[in-house]
Amino acid sequence: MSASLSDPGEICDASDPAADLECTSPKDLSHLNESSTSANTQVIGTAISSIGNHESDSEYGDSSYGEDDTASEYASLTSETQAYVFENGRRAGRYMLPNDENEMDREDIKHHITMLITQGQLHLSPIGPHPQKILDIGTGTGIWAIDMADAYPSTQIIATDLSPIQPAWLPPNLVIEIDDAEEEWLYKSDSIDFIHCRFLFHGIRNWPRLFAQAVRVLKPGGWIEVVELHVIPSSYDNSLPEKSQIMEFYNVLADIGQRVGIDLAIAHKFKPMMEAAGYEDVQERVFDVPIGDWMPDRRMKEVGLFQRYQMTEGLHGIAFGLLTRVAGWSPQRVEAFLAGVRREMKDRSVHSLYKL
């Protein structure tokens, strides 16, 4: 989903799900296959602000930090950021997911899935050919930010995350900051052209506050794009079993998520949140993400194969800690439950899917 901050132009016609997306600005966002079902989350939009842009004071444009001496907080990694905890044989981060090598591989697979779905587009927002400053919230392995830095070599890219798991070698226009997006943002008002957030439903508890902070730091005419998986499973042909293990997996985790302040169904709530925060031209695109290779289209078969692999490989990391620590399940019960979920995900007669 994308939203912009008051930049007049054409508004997308979302009434026809089969139509090509035409956004606010003359630039066509290309031809993409789009789902016609429930609103889920890829957000593109513009933030509303009447304050002018700041003058440039660096080779990439204006400084995005405030006048106080806070930039030094990001100059080096503290011992706290590198003090990992191991749980159930996995290296745990501060989110509900691990941050070890297996999880990093899964994050890169999810990036590949997104690129397949959007046919190679790193973003759907019409940010123009020469944005000055881009902010990537919750960058993870940094793969999206690295690709963006290569695609926009004259743009300063700032990528933030709680864990220092990014590569040591980075493009010269990319800076990694170890930061918590739920704390107060230290960037100057009206200093950033484009903000990107992807797959953060497990880490953000106060989305309205995040959107409000993004409105403040976006330049007039700037864009925010939120890409999220709607993890309530569905099926076009009703092939999900009556007592679906995939659906039970969602129901159990949704209940536990509520206890710890995480909304697994947040994806379809972004649009009204963004409008309430003051964004204009909020546009929502919805895509199918099949589990398995049951769709006839070759590209979607590949999407489904990667999605099934990353899900079946990631079930342990997604669920084990929550089910044992929060729900009080025994490890044996968790393993038996996850085995049933994997079995159903690998069943080719079950045509289940998520939405992006």
Coordinates of C-alpha atoms in Angstrom, one line a residue:
M1 CA 0.0 0.0 0.0
S2 CA 1.3 3.4 -0.8
A3 CA 0.3 6.9 0.2
S4 CA 1.6 10.4 -0.7
L5 CA 1.8 13.8 0.9
S6 CA -0.2 16.1 -1.2
D7 CA 1.1 15.9 -4.7
P8 CA -1.7 16.5 -7.2
G9 CA -2.2 14.3 -10.2
E10 CA -4.3 11.4 -11.4
I11 CA -5.8 9.1 -8.9
C12 CA -5.8 5.4 -9.4
D13 CA -9.1 3.8 -10.2
A14 CA -9.3 1.0 -7.7
S15 CA -12.8 0.0 -8.7
D16 CA -11.7 -2.3 -11.4
P17 CA -9.4 -4.9 -10.0
A18 CA -8.3 -6.0 -13.4
A19 CA -7.3 -2.6 -14.5
D20 CA -3.7 -1.4 -14.7
L21 CA -2.7 0.9 -11.8
E22 CA -2.4 4.6 -12.7
C23 CA -1.1 6.6 -9.8
T24 CA -0.7 10.2 -8.8
S25 CA 1.8 11.4 -11.3
P26 CA 2.2 10.9 -15.0
K27 CA 4.4 7.8 -14.4
D28 CA 2.7 4.5 -15.1
L29 CA 3.4 1.9 -12.5
S30 CA 3.5 -0.9 -15.1
H31 CA 1.3 -3.9 -15.9
L32 CA 0.9 -6.2 -13.0
N33 CA -1.4 -9.2 -12.4
E34 CA -3.6 -8.2 -9.5
S35 CA -6.0 -10.1 -7.2
S36 CA -9.7 -9.0 -7.3
T37 CA -10.4 -10.1 -3.7
S38 CA -10.2 -8.6 -0.3
A39 CA -8.1 -5.6 0.5
N40 CA -4.7 -6.5 1.7
T41 CA -1.5 -4.7 1.8
Q42 CA 0.7 -3.1 -0.6
V43 CA 0.4 0.6 0.2
I44 CA 1.4 3.6 -1.9
G45 CA 0.6 7.1 -1.0
T46 CA 1.5 10.7 -0.4
A47 CA 1.8 12.6 2.9
I48 CA 0.0 15.9 3.5
S49 CA 2.2 18.8 4.6
S50 CA 2.4 22.5 4.0
I51 CA 6.0 23.0 5.1
G52 CA 8.6 23.4 2.4
N53 CA 11.7 21.3 1.7
H54 CA 14.9 21.8 3.6
E55 CA 18.0 23.0 1.9
S56 CA 20.6 20.5 0.9
D57 CA 23.7 20.2 3.2
S58 CA 25.3 17.0 2.0
E59 CA 26.3 15.4 -1.2
Y60 CA 23.1 13.4 -1.2
G61 CA 20.8 16.3 -0.1
D62 CA 19.7 17.8 3.2
S63 CA 20.6 16.2 6.5
S64 CA 17.8 14.1 7.9
Y65 CA 18.9 14.5 11.5
G66 CA 17.8 17.1 14.0
E67 CA 20.1 19.8 15.2
D68 CA 20.9 18.0 18.5
D69 CA 23.9 15.8 18.7
T70 CA 22.2 12.4 18.3
A71 CA 23.7 11.1 15.1
S72 CA 26.6 9.6 17.1
E73 CA 24.2 7.1 18.5
Y74 CA 24.3 5.3 15.2
A75 CA 28.0 5.5 14.6
S76 CA 28.8 2.2 16.1
L77 CA 27.1 -1.0 17.2
T78 CA 26.7 -1.2 21.0
S79 CA 27.2 -4.4 22.9
E80 CA 23.4 -4.5 23.5
T81 CA 22.7 -4.9 19.8
Q82 CA 25.1 -7.8 19.6
A83 CA 24.0 -9.6 22.8
Y84 CA 22.0 -12.4 21.2
V85 CA 19.8 -14.8 23.1
F86 CA 19.5 -18.4 22.0
E87 CA 16.1 -20.1 22.4
N88 CA 15.0 -23.5 21.2
G89 CA 18.3 -23.9 19.3
R90 CA 17.7 -20.6 17.4
R91 CA 19.3 -17.2 17.7
A92 CA 16.5 -14.9 18.8
G93 CA 16.1 -11.2 18.1
R94 CA 13.8 -8.7 19.7
Y95 CA 10.9 -9.5 17.3
M96 CA 8.9 -12.6 17.6
L97 CA 11.1 -14.2 14.9
P98 CA 14.7 -15.5 15.1
N99 CA 17.5 -13.5 13.5
D100 CA 19.9 -16.4 12.7
E101 CA 21.2 -17.6 9.3
N102 CA 18.1 -19.7 8.6
E103 CA 15.8 -16.8 9.1
M104 CA 18.0 -14.5 7.1
D105 CA 17.8 -16.9 4.2
R106 CA 14.0 -17.0 4.6
E107 CA 13.9 -13.2 4.5
D108 CA 15.8 -13.1 1.2
I109 CA 13.4 -15.7 -0.3
K110 CA 10.5 -13.4 0.7
H111 CA 12.3 -10.6 -1.2
H112 CA 12.5 -12.9 -4.2
I113 CA 8.8 -13.7 -4.0
T114 CA 7.9 -10.0 -3.9
M115 CA 10.1 -9.4 -7.0
L116 CA 8.3 -12.2 -8.8
I117 CA 4.9 -10.9 -7.9
T118 CA 5.7 -7.3 -9.0
Q119 CA 7.7 -8.5 -12.0
G120 CA 11.0 -7.0 -10.8
Q121 CA 9.7 -3.7 -9.4
L122 CA 11.4 -2.7 -6.2
H123 CA 8.6 -0.2 -5.5
L124 CA 5.2 0.7 -6.9
S125 CA 5.2 4.3 -5.7
P126 CA 6.0 6.9 -8.4
I127 CA 9.0 8.4 -6.7
G128 CA 10.6 9.8 -9.8
P129 CA 14.1 9.1 -11.2
H130 CA 16.1 11.2 -8.7
P131 CA 14.8 11.0 -5.1
Q132 CA 17.3 12.5 -2.6
K133 CA 16.7 10.4 0.4
I134 CA 15.0 7.1 1.0
L135 CA 14.3 5.4 4.4
D136 CA 13.9 1.6 4.7
I137 CA 12.3 0.7 8.1
G138 CA 13.0 -2.8 9.4
T139 CA 15.5 -3.6 6.6
G140 CA 16.4 -7.1 7.9
T141 CA 19.2 -8.5 5.7
G142 CA 19.2 -5.2 3.8
I143 CA 18.6 -6.9 0.5
W144 CA 15.9 -4.4 -0.6
A145 CA 17.9 -1.4 0.5
I146 CA 21.0 -2.7 -1.3
D147 CA 19.1 -3.2 -4.6
M148 CA 17.6 0.3 -4.2
A149 CA 21.0 1.8 -3.6
D150 CA 22.3 0.2 -6.8
A151 CA 19.2 1.3 -8.8
Y152 CA 19.4 4.9 -7.5
P153 CA 23.2 5.6 -7.1
S154 CA 22.8 9.3 -6.5
T155 CA 20.2 8.8 -3.7
Q156 CA 21.1 8.5 0.0
I157 CA 19.5 5.3 1.4
I158 CA 19.1 4.9 5.1
A159 CA 18.1 1.4 6.3
T160 CA 17.2 0.7 9.9
D161 CA 16.8 -2.5 12.0
L162 CA 17.2 -3.7 15.5
S163 CA 19.7 -6.4 14.5
P164 CA 23.1 -5.9 12.9
I165 CA 22.8 -8.8 10.5
Q166 CA 23.4 -6.9 7.2
P167 CA 26.5 -7.5 5.0
A168 CA 29.7 -5.7 5.8
W169 CA 30.2 -4.5 2.2
L170 CA 27.5 -2.1 1.2
P171 CA 27.0 0.4 -1.7
P172 CA 28.6 3.8 -0.9
N173 CA 25.2 5.6 -0.8
L174 CA 23.7 3.1 1.7
V175 CA 23.9 3.6 5.5
I176 CA 22.7 1.0 8.0
E177 CA 21.4 2.3 11.4
I178 CA 20.6 0.1 14.4
D179 CA 17.4 1.7 15.5
D180 CA 13.9 0.9 16.9
A181 CA 11.2 2.3 14.6
E182 CA 8.8 2.4 17.5
E183 CA 10.9 4.9 19.4
E184 CA 11.0 8.6 18.6
W185 CA 12.4 9.3 15.1
L186 CA 15.3 11.7 15.0
Y187 CA 15.1 12.7 11.4
K188 CA 14.3 16.3 10.5
S189 CA 10.8 17.2 9.4
D190 CA 10.2 17.2 5.6
S191 CA 13.6 15.6 4.9
I192 CA 12.8 12.2 3.3
D193 CA 11.3 11.5 -0.2
F194 CA 10.3 7.9 0.2
I195 CA 9.7 5.5 3.2
H196 CA 9.6 1.8 2.7
C197 CA 8.3 -0.8 5.2
R198 CA 7.9 -4.5 4.4
F199 CA 6.8 -7.6 6.4
L200 CA 6.7 -5.9 9.8
F201 CA 3.4 -7.1 11.3
H202 CA 5.4 -9.2 13.8
G203 CA 7.5 -6.2 15.0
I204 CA 5.3 -3.1 15.1
R205 CA 2.7 -2.7 17.8
N206 CA 1.7 0.9 17.3
W207 CA 1.1 1.5 13.6
P208 CA -0.7 4.8 14.0
R209 CA 2.3 6.3 15.7
L210 CA 4.6 5.0 13.0
F211 CA 2.4 6.5 10.3
A212 CA 2.3 9.8 12.2
Q213 CA 6.1 10.0 12.5
A214 CA 6.4 9.2 8.8
V215 CA 4.1 12.0 7.9
R216 CA 6.3 14.4 9.9
V217 CA 9.6 13.4 8.1
L218 CA 8.3 13.0 4.6
K219 CA 8.7 15.9 2.2
P220 CA 5.6 17.4 0.6
G221 CA 4.8 15.1 -2.3
G222 CA 6.8 12.3 -0.6
W223 CA 5.6 8.7 -0.5
I224 CA 5.4 5.9 2.0
E225 CA 5.0 2.3 0.8
V226 CA 4.0 -0.5 3.2
V227 CA 4.2 -4.1 1.9
E228 CA 2.6 -6.7 4.2
L229 CA 1.3 -10.3 4.0
H230 CA -2.3 -10.9 5.0
V231 CA -1.8 -14.2 6.8
I232 CA -5.4 -15.3 7.0
P233 CA -5.4 -18.3 4.6
S234 CA -8.1 -18.6 2.0
S235 CA -9.0 -20.7 -1.0
Y236 CA -10.8 -19.9 -4.3
D237 CA -12.2 -23.5 -4.7
N238 CA -12.9 -24.2 -1.0
S239 CA -10.2 -26.9 -0.9
L240 CA -9.1 -26.0 2.6
P241 CA -10.2 -28.9 4.8
E242 CA -13.0 -28.3 7.3
K243 CA -10.6 -28.6 10.1
S244 CA -7.7 -27.0 8.3
Q245 CA -4.3 -27.1 10.1
I246 CA -3.2 -24.0 8.1
M247 CA -6.3 -22.1 9.4
E248 CA -5.7 -23.4 12.9
F249 CA -2.1 -22.3 12.7
Y250 CA -3.3 -18.7 12.0
N251 CA -6.0 -18.8 14.7
V252 CA -3.6 -20.0 17.4
L253 CA -0.9 -17.4 16.5
A254 CA -3.5 -14.6 16.2
D255 CA -4.7 -15.4 19.7
I256 CA -1.2 -15.4 21.1
G257 CA -0.3 -12.3 19.1
Q258 CA -3.1 -10.3 20.8
R259 CA -1.6 -11.2 24.1
V260 CA 1.7 -9.6 23.2
G261 CA 0.3 -6.7 21.2
I262 CA 0.7 -8.0 17.7
D263 CA -2.1 -7.9 15.2
L264 CA -1.7 -10.7 12.5
A265 CA -4.6 -9.2 10.5
I266 CA -3.2 -5.7 10.4
A267 CA -2.6 -5.7 6.6
H268 CA -6.2 -4.8 5.6
K269 CA -6.3 -2.0 8.3
F270 CA -3.5 0.1 6.9
K271 CA -5.5 2.2 4.4
P272 CA -7.9 3.7 7.0
M273 CA -5.0 4.2 9.4
M274 CA -3.0 6.1 6.8
E275 CA -6.0 8.2 5.8
A276 CA -6.5 9.0 9.5
A277 CA -2.8 10.0 9.8
G278 CA -3.3 12.6 7.1
Y279 CA -2.0 10.9 3.9
E280 CA -3.6 11.6 0.5
D281 CA -4.1 9.4 -2.5
V282 CA -3.8 6.3 -0.5
Q283 CA -3.9 3.4 -2.9
E284 CA -4.1 -0.3 -2.2
R285 CA -2.9 -3.2 -4.4
V286 CA -3.7 -6.8 -3.6
F287 CA -1.9 -9.8 -4.9
D288 CA -2.3 -13.6 -4.6
V289 CA 0.5 -15.5 -2.8
P290 CA -0.3 -19.2 -3.3
I291 CA 1.1 -21.9 -1.1
G292 CA 2.4 -24.5 -3.6
D293 CA 2.5 -24.8 -7.4
W294 CA -1.2 -25.2 -8.0
M295 CA -1.8 -22.0 -10.0
P296 CA -1.7 -22.5 -13.8
D297 CA 0.5 -19.4 -14.5
R298 CA 4.2 -20.3 -14.7
R299 CA 5.3 -17.2 -12.7
M300 CA 2.7 -17.9 -10.0
K301 CA 3.8 -21.5 -9.8
E302 CA 7.3 -20.3 -9.0
V303 CA 5.8 -17.9 -6.4
G304 CA 3.9 -20.7 -4.8
L305 CA 6.9 -23.1 -4.7
F306 CA 9.0 -20.4 -3.0
Q307 CA 6.2 -19.5 -0.6
R308 CA 5.6 -23.1 0.4
Y309 CA 9.3 -23.6 1.0
Q310 CA 9.8 -20.5 3.1
M311 CA 6.7 -21.2 5.1
T312 CA 7.4 -24.9 5.8
E313 CA 11.1 -24.1 6.7
G314 CA 10.0 -21.1 8.8
L315 CA 7.2 -22.7 10.9
H316 CA 9.5 -23.6 13.7
G317 CA 11.0 -20.1 14.0
I318 CA 7.6 -18.4 13.6
A319 CA 5.7 -20.5 16.2
F320 CA 8.0 -22.4 18.6
G321 CA 8.9 -19.6 20.9
L322 CA 5.4 -18.1 21.1
L323 CA 3.7 -21.5 21.6
T324 CA 6.1 -22.7 24.4
R325 CA 6.8 -19.3 26.1
V326 CA 3.5 -17.5 25.8
A327 CA 0.9 -20.3 25.3
G328 CA 2.7 -22.8 27.6
W329 CA 2.7 -25.7 25.1
S330 CA 5.2 -28.5 25.5
P331 CA 7.8 -28.9 22.8
Q332 CA 6.3 -32.2 21.8
R333 CA 2.9 -30.7 21.3
V334 CA 4.3 -27.9 19.2
E335 CA 6.2 -30.3 16.9
A336 CA 3.2 -32.5 16.4
F337 CA 1.0 -29.4 15.6
L338 CA 3.6 -28.0 13.1
A339 CA 4.0 -31.4 11.4
G340 CA 0.2 -31.3 10.6
V341 CA 0.6 -27.7 9.2
R342 CA 3.5 -28.8 7.0
R343 CA 1.7 -31.8 5.7
E344 CA -1.3 -29.7 4.7
M345 CA 0.9 -27.1 3.0
K346 CA 2.6 -29.8 0.9
D347 CA -0.8 -31.4 -0.1
R348 CA -1.3 -30.4 -3.7
S349 CA -5.0 -31.0 -3.5
V350 CA -5.2 -28.1 -1.0
H351 CA -5.2 -24.8 -3.0
S352 CA -4.6 -22.3 -0.2
L353 CA -3.2 -18.8 -0.5
Y354 CA -2.4 -15.7 1.4
K355 CA -2.7 -12.1 0.1
L356 CA 0.0 -9.5 -0.3

